[in-house]
Amino acid sequence: MQFETVKPIVVPNALEQVTDEQLTKFGTLIYQRTGIRISPQKKTLLSNRLRRRLRDTGIKDFGEYYEYLRRLPNNDPEWDAFLQEITTHETYLFRDEKQWEWFSREYLPSLAAEARTPQQRTLRIWSAACSTGDEAVTAACCIAACLPNFNQWRIRILGTDIGLGAIEQARTAVFGERAMRLVPESYRTRFFQKAKDANVWQARPVITAMLTFRQHNLLDRLREPAQDLVFLKNVLIYFDADSKRRVVSNVREVIRPGGLLVCGAAEGVGELLRDFIRVQPWLYRKPQTTAH
Ligand SMILES: C[S@@+](CC[C@H](N)C(=O)[O-])C[C@H]1O[C@@H](n2cnc3c(N)ncnc32)[C@H](O)[C@@H]1O
């Protein structure tokens, strides 16, 4: 009787690292596809993350995995799994509380005061790089709580992220206790339902009805109608000057004249928004007419 010989899968041992040349190659590939810069100090981190991909794909070494990845289109599930390993998805509801205070107490009341006719009751918000959707859901909660007669408005909150896994998670609108830690008690009971057998919270239909999620790379233009407000937070910190410029150019294009951009504290986009009006260190208004 003959046994088929099964080739053993050789996975680099735990101490093996990418070479400097491989680090550069992976760094260039990641940069070209996402705009994210991997610094040379991330060699160990990248090696550890890559090792997990080798284990899951059965590919034997870093070099072969690089060649495999390089040939795959951006929408291949393996790219998504790889990006999942190298990107940070940290997010939670009501992150940067003072921005939500502004959104609820200043922005929404001013919108309500300005919208005199039913046709003007339209609101388009884009949560760019939304990860698991916490920012978009927070916006929906504030609208439901603070925009008078919000159900008479046409509201669309679009959440996008490069990670398909993150988008799929966002679509479930289910959040754990950690993500929910800053949600006011009254909002929890009004806008979420606690699962019977797990410590997770499901956003209610009044919230999810406002939300749409889809995959999108910020290096590409967003093909959507003009937006009233864009959140661009905690993503450009991983980008270099060139890709920041590209992203900001794509984002500014989709903001309507007079519309607003909310940034993270460390986004570093001030120089790129010199023709915008700086309302707060984290808040920019697009002029009614701009050179762009
Ligand atoms: C730290 S999370 C930020 C989530 C949320 N904006 C916040 O501030 O809480 C960064 C997200 O940026 C996404 N990201 C990284 N590069 C991207 C790109 N080129 N296009 C779109 N999203 C990207 C990652 O997948 C990740 O989910």
Short mmCIF file of N, CA, C and O in Angstrom, two decimals, residues 139-141 143-144 150 155-158 205-212:
data_model
loop_
_atom_site.label_atom_id
_atom_site.label_comp_id
_atom_site.label_asym_id
_atom_site.label_seq_id
_atom_site.Cartn_x
_atom_site.Cartn_y
_atom_site.Cartn_z
N ALA A 139 -23.08 59.62 16.26
CA ALA A 139 -23.74 60.73 15.56
C ALA A 139 -25.25 60.48 15.50
O ALA A 139 -26.06 61.39 15.76
N ALA A 140 -25.65 59.25 15.21
CA ALA A 140 -27.08 58.92 15.11
C ALA A 140 -27.77 59.09 16.46
O ALA A 140 -28.89 59.62 16.53
N CYS A 141 -27.10 58.68 17.54
CA CYS A 141 -27.70 58.83 18.88
C CYS A 141 -27.91 60.31 19.20
O CYS A 141 -28.98 60.70 19.70
N ILE A 143 -28.26 62.77 17.14
CA ILE A 143 -29.33 63.31 16.27
C ILE A 143 -30.70 62.93 16.85
O ILE A 143 -31.59 63.77 16.99
N ALA A 144 -30.84 61.66 17.20
CA ALA A 144 -32.14 61.19 17.73
C ALA A 144 -32.48 61.91 19.03
O ALA A 144 -33.66 62.17 19.31
N PHE A 150 -36.45 64.96 14.39
CA PHE A 150 -35.44 64.39 13.47
C PHE A 150 -36.07 63.43 12.47
O PHE A 150 -35.55 63.24 11.36
N ILE A 155 -32.03 61.88 6.64
CA ILE A 155 -30.69 61.80 7.26
C ILE A 155 -29.96 60.57 6.75
O ILE A 155 -30.52 59.47 6.72
N ARG A 156 -28.71 60.78 6.34
CA ARG A 156 -27.91 59.63 5.93
C ARG A 156 -26.53 59.77 6.56
O ARG A 156 -25.83 60.76 6.30
N ILE A 157 -26.18 58.82 7.37
CA ILE A 157 -24.82 58.79 7.95
C ILE A 157 -24.09 57.64 7.27
O ILE A 157 -24.48 56.47 7.42
N LEU A 158 -23.06 57.99 6.53
CA LEU A 158 -22.30 56.98 5.80
C LEU A 158 -21.00 56.69 6.56
O LEU A 158 -20.25 57.63 6.86
N PRO A 205 -33.51 50.08 15.89
CA PRO A 205 -33.79 50.52 14.52
C PRO A 205 -33.84 52.04 14.35
O PRO A 205 -33.49 52.55 13.29
N VAL A 206 -34.26 52.77 15.37
CA VAL A 206 -34.30 54.23 15.26
C VAL A 206 -32.90 54.77 14.93
O VAL A 206 -32.75 55.80 14.26
N ILE A 207 -31.88 54.07 15.38
CA ILE A 207 -30.48 54.47 15.12
C ILE A 207 -30.01 53.88 13.78
O ILE A 207 -29.50 54.60 12.91
N THR A 208 -30.19 52.58 13.61
CA THR A 208 -29.63 51.91 12.42
C THR A 208 -30.28 52.42 11.13
O THR A 208 -29.66 52.37 10.07
N ALA A 209 -31.51 52.92 11.23
CA ALA A 209 -32.19 53.43 10.02
C ALA A 209 -31.41 54.59 9.39
O ALA A 209 -31.56 54.86 8.20
N MET A 210 -30.60 55.27 10.17
CA MET A 210 -29.85 56.43 9.63
C MET A 210 -28.52 55.99 8.99
O MET A 210 -27.85 56.80 8.35
N LEU A 211 -28.12 54.74 9.20
CA LEU A 211 -26.74 54.33 8.89
C LEU A 211 -26.58 53.50 7.62
O LEU A 211 -27.41 52.66 7.31
N THR A 212 -25.49 53.76 6.92
CA THR A 212 -25.07 52.93 5.79
C THR A 212 -23.56 52.73 5.93
O THR A 212 -22.85 53.68 6.22
#
